[in-house]
């Protein structure tokens, strides 16, 4: 199965000069756990995860001088992990595991078109829409074995 068949269409974005509280509000409103930071030309320049954002928001206090000027550019990860829409879903799962991330920005060419997450892949496995090749091969072997010995 291709990434484009399983991805969430559209990309929820913010700009690098967004304040953390505004980013949190956008995450909450959109029901997502990551926001992609895009430059003025629509190119990805960073990603802000829910857990990183909550950590920063937890440290902001009215008595902390300078925390009112924090922008997403100061706290975002600038390592945006991407995958092509035509890649296989197994490749996306392996990339997420290797990079230790829970979601990937999906590109068609250089254009961001969607997001694929570990949760999306787990839902597909749970719904039996995505059966790993090894399990399929194992089940085939069992059927052949039982057929030959009955």
CSV table of C-alpha atoms in Angstrom, one decimal:
chain,number,residue,atom,x,y,z
A,1,UNK,CA,0.0,0.0,0.0
A,2,UNK,CA,1.2,3.5,-0.9
A,3,UNK,CA,1.6,6.3,1.7
A,4,UNK,CA,-0.8,8.5,-0.4
A,5,UNK,CA,-3.5,5.9,0.2
A,6,UNK,CA,-3.2,6.1,4.0
A,7,UNK,CA,-2.0,9.7,4.7
A,8,UNK,CA,-4.1,12.5,6.2
A,9,UNK,CA,-4.7,15.0,3.4
A,10,UNK,CA,-3.5,18.5,4.0
A,11,UNK,CA,-0.8,19.9,6.3
A,12,UNK,CA,-1.6,22.0,9.3
A,13,UNK,CA,1.0,24.7,9.4
A,14,UNK,CA,2.3,27.7,11.3
A,15,UNK,CA,4.9,30.3,10.7
A,16,UNK,CA,8.2,30.5,12.6
A,17,UNK,CA,7.2,33.7,14.4
A,18,UNK,CA,4.1,32.2,16.0
A,19,UNK,CA,4.0,32.4,19.8
A,20,UNK,CA,3.8,29.0,21.6
A,21,UNK,CA,0.4,29.6,23.1
A,22,UNK,CA,-1.1,30.4,19.6
A,23,UNK,CA,0.5,27.2,18.3
A,24,UNK,CA,-1.0,25.2,21.2
A,25,UNK,CA,-4.4,26.7,20.5
A,26,UNK,CA,-4.1,25.7,16.8
A,27,UNK,CA,-3.1,22.1,17.7
A,28,UNK,CA,-6.1,21.9,20.0
A,29,UNK,CA,-8.5,23.3,17.4
A,30,UNK,CA,-7.2,21.1,14.6
A,31,UNK,CA,-6.9,18.0,16.7
A,32,UNK,CA,-3.3,17.3,15.8
A,33,UNK,CA,-0.1,16.6,17.7
A,34,UNK,CA,2.4,18.3,15.4
A,35,UNK,CA,2.5,21.5,13.3
A,36,UNK,CA,4.8,22.0,10.4
A,37,UNK,CA,6.6,25.3,10.1
A,38,UNK,CA,6.7,26.6,6.6
A,39,UNK,CA,8.6,29.5,5.1
A,40,UNK,CA,7.0,32.2,3.0
A,41,UNK,CA,7.4,29.9,-0.1
A,42,UNK,CA,5.7,27.0,1.4
A,43,UNK,CA,8.9,25.0,2.0
A,44,UNK,CA,9.1,23.1,5.3
A,45,UNK,CA,11.6,24.6,7.7
A,46,UNK,CA,10.6,22.9,11.0
A,47,UNK,CA,8.2,20.9,13.0
A,48,UNK,CA,6.7,21.5,16.4
A,49,UNK,CA,5.5,18.5,18.4
A,50,UNK,CA,2.8,18.6,21.1
A,51,UNK,CA,5.2,17.2,23.7
A,52,UNK,CA,7.9,19.8,23.0
A,53,UNK,CA,5.3,22.5,23.0
A,54,UNK,CA,3.7,21.5,26.3
A,55,UNK,CA,7.2,21.4,27.9
A,56,UNK,CA,7.9,24.9,26.8
A,57,UNK,CA,4.4,26.2,27.9
A,58,UNK,CA,5.0,24.6,31.3
A,59,UNK,CA,8.1,26.6,31.8
A,60,UNK,CA,6.6,30.0,30.9
A,61,UNK,CA,5.7,32.0,34.0
A,62,UNK,CA,4.7,35.7,34.3
A,63,UNK,CA,7.8,36.2,36.4
A,64,UNK,CA,10.2,34.7,33.9
A,65,UNK,CA,11.8,37.6,32.0
A,66,UNK,CA,12.2,37.1,28.3
A,67,UNK,CA,9.7,34.2,28.0
A,68,UNK,CA,7.1,36.5,26.4
A,69,UNK,CA,9.3,36.9,23.4
A,70,UNK,CA,9.7,33.1,22.6
A,71,UNK,CA,8.6,32.2,19.1
A,72,UNK,CA,8.2,28.8,17.5
A,73,UNK,CA,11.5,29.3,15.6
A,74,UNK,CA,13.3,29.2,19.0
A,75,UNK,CA,11.9,25.8,20.0
A,76,UNK,CA,11.0,23.9,16.8
A,77,UNK,CA,13.0,21.0,15.5
A,78,UNK,CA,14.5,22.0,12.2
A,79,UNK,CA,14.9,18.4,11.2
A,80,UNK,CA,11.7,17.7,9.2
A,81,UNK,CA,11.5,14.0,8.2
A,82,UNK,CA,9.7,13.6,4.9
A,83,UNK,CA,8.5,10.7,2.7
A,84,UNK,CA,7.3,10.6,-0.9
A,85,UNK,CA,3.6,10.0,-1.4
A,86,UNK,CA,4.4,7.1,-3.8
A,87,UNK,CA,6.6,5.3,-1.2
A,88,UNK,CA,5.3,2.1,0.4
A,89,UNK,CA,3.6,2.3,3.9
A,90,UNK,CA,6.2,-0.1,5.2
A,91,UNK,CA,9.0,2.4,4.3
A,92,UNK,CA,7.1,5.1,6.2
A,93,UNK,CA,6.9,2.8,9.3
A,94,UNK,CA,10.6,1.9,9.1
A,95,UNK,CA,11.6,5.6,8.7
A,96,UNK,CA,9.5,6.6,11.7
A,97,UNK,CA,11.2,3.9,13.8
A,98,UNK,CA,14.7,4.8,12.6
A,99,UNK,CA,14.2,8.5,13.1
A,100,UNK,CA,12.3,8.1,16.4
A,101,UNK,CA,9.4,10.3,15.2
A,102,UNK,CA,5.7,9.7,15.3
A,103,UNK,CA,4.8,11.4,12.0
A,104,UNK,CA,6.2,12.2,8.6
A,105,UNK,CA,5.5,15.1,6.2
A,106,UNK,CA,4.3,13.6,2.9
A,107,UNK,CA,5.6,15.2,-0.3
A,108,UNK,CA,4.7,15.0,-4.0
A,109,UNK,CA,7.8,16.2,-5.6
A,110,UNK,CA,8.7,19.1,-3.3
A,111,UNK,CA,5.1,20.0,-2.4
A,112,UNK,CA,3.8,19.0,1.1
A,113,UNK,CA,0.5,17.2,0.5
A,114,UNK,CA,-0.2,15.3,3.8
A,115,UNK,CA,1.0,13.7,7.0
A,116,UNK,CA,1.3,10.0,7.9
A,117,UNK,CA,1.6,9.0,11.6
A,118,UNK,CA,2.3,5.9,13.6
A,119,UNK,CA,-1.4,6.1,14.8
A,120,UNK,CA,-2.6,5.9,11.1
A,121,UNK,CA,-0.5,2.8,10.5
A,122,UNK,CA,-1.7,1.2,13.7
A,123,UNK,CA,-5.3,1.9,12.8
A,124,UNK,CA,-4.8,0.2,9.5
A,125,UNK,CA,-3.3,-2.9,11.1
A,126,UNK,CA,-6.1,-3.0,13.6
A,127,UNK,CA,-8.7,-2.8,10.8
A,128,UNK,CA,-6.7,-5.5,9.0
A,129,UNK,CA,-6.3,-3.2,6.0
A,130,UNK,CA,-2.5,-3.6,6.3
A,131,UNK,CA,-1.3,-7.1,7.0
A,132,UNK,CA,2.5,-7.3,7.3
A,133,UNK,CA,4.1,-9.5,4.6
A,134,UNK,CA,5.7,-11.8,7.2
A,135,UNK,CA,2.4,-12.6,8.8
A,136,UNK,CA,0.9,-13.3,5.4
A,137,UNK,CA,3.8,-15.6,4.5
A,138,UNK,CA,3.6,-17.3,7.8
A,139,UNK,CA,-0.1,-18.0,7.4
A,140,UNK,CA,0.4,-19.3,3.9
A,141,UNK,CA,3.1,-21.7,5.2
A,142,UNK,CA,0.7,-22.9,7.9
A,143,UNK,CA,-2.1,-23.5,5.4
A,144,UNK,CA,0.2,-25.5,3.1
A,145,UNK,CA,1.6,-27.5,6.0
A,146,UNK,CA,-1.9,-28.4,7.3
A,147,UNK,CA,-3.1,-29.2,3.8
A,148,UNK,CA,-0.2,-31.6,3.2
A,149,UNK,CA,-0.6,-33.4,6.5
A,150,UNK,CA,-4.4,-33.9,6.6
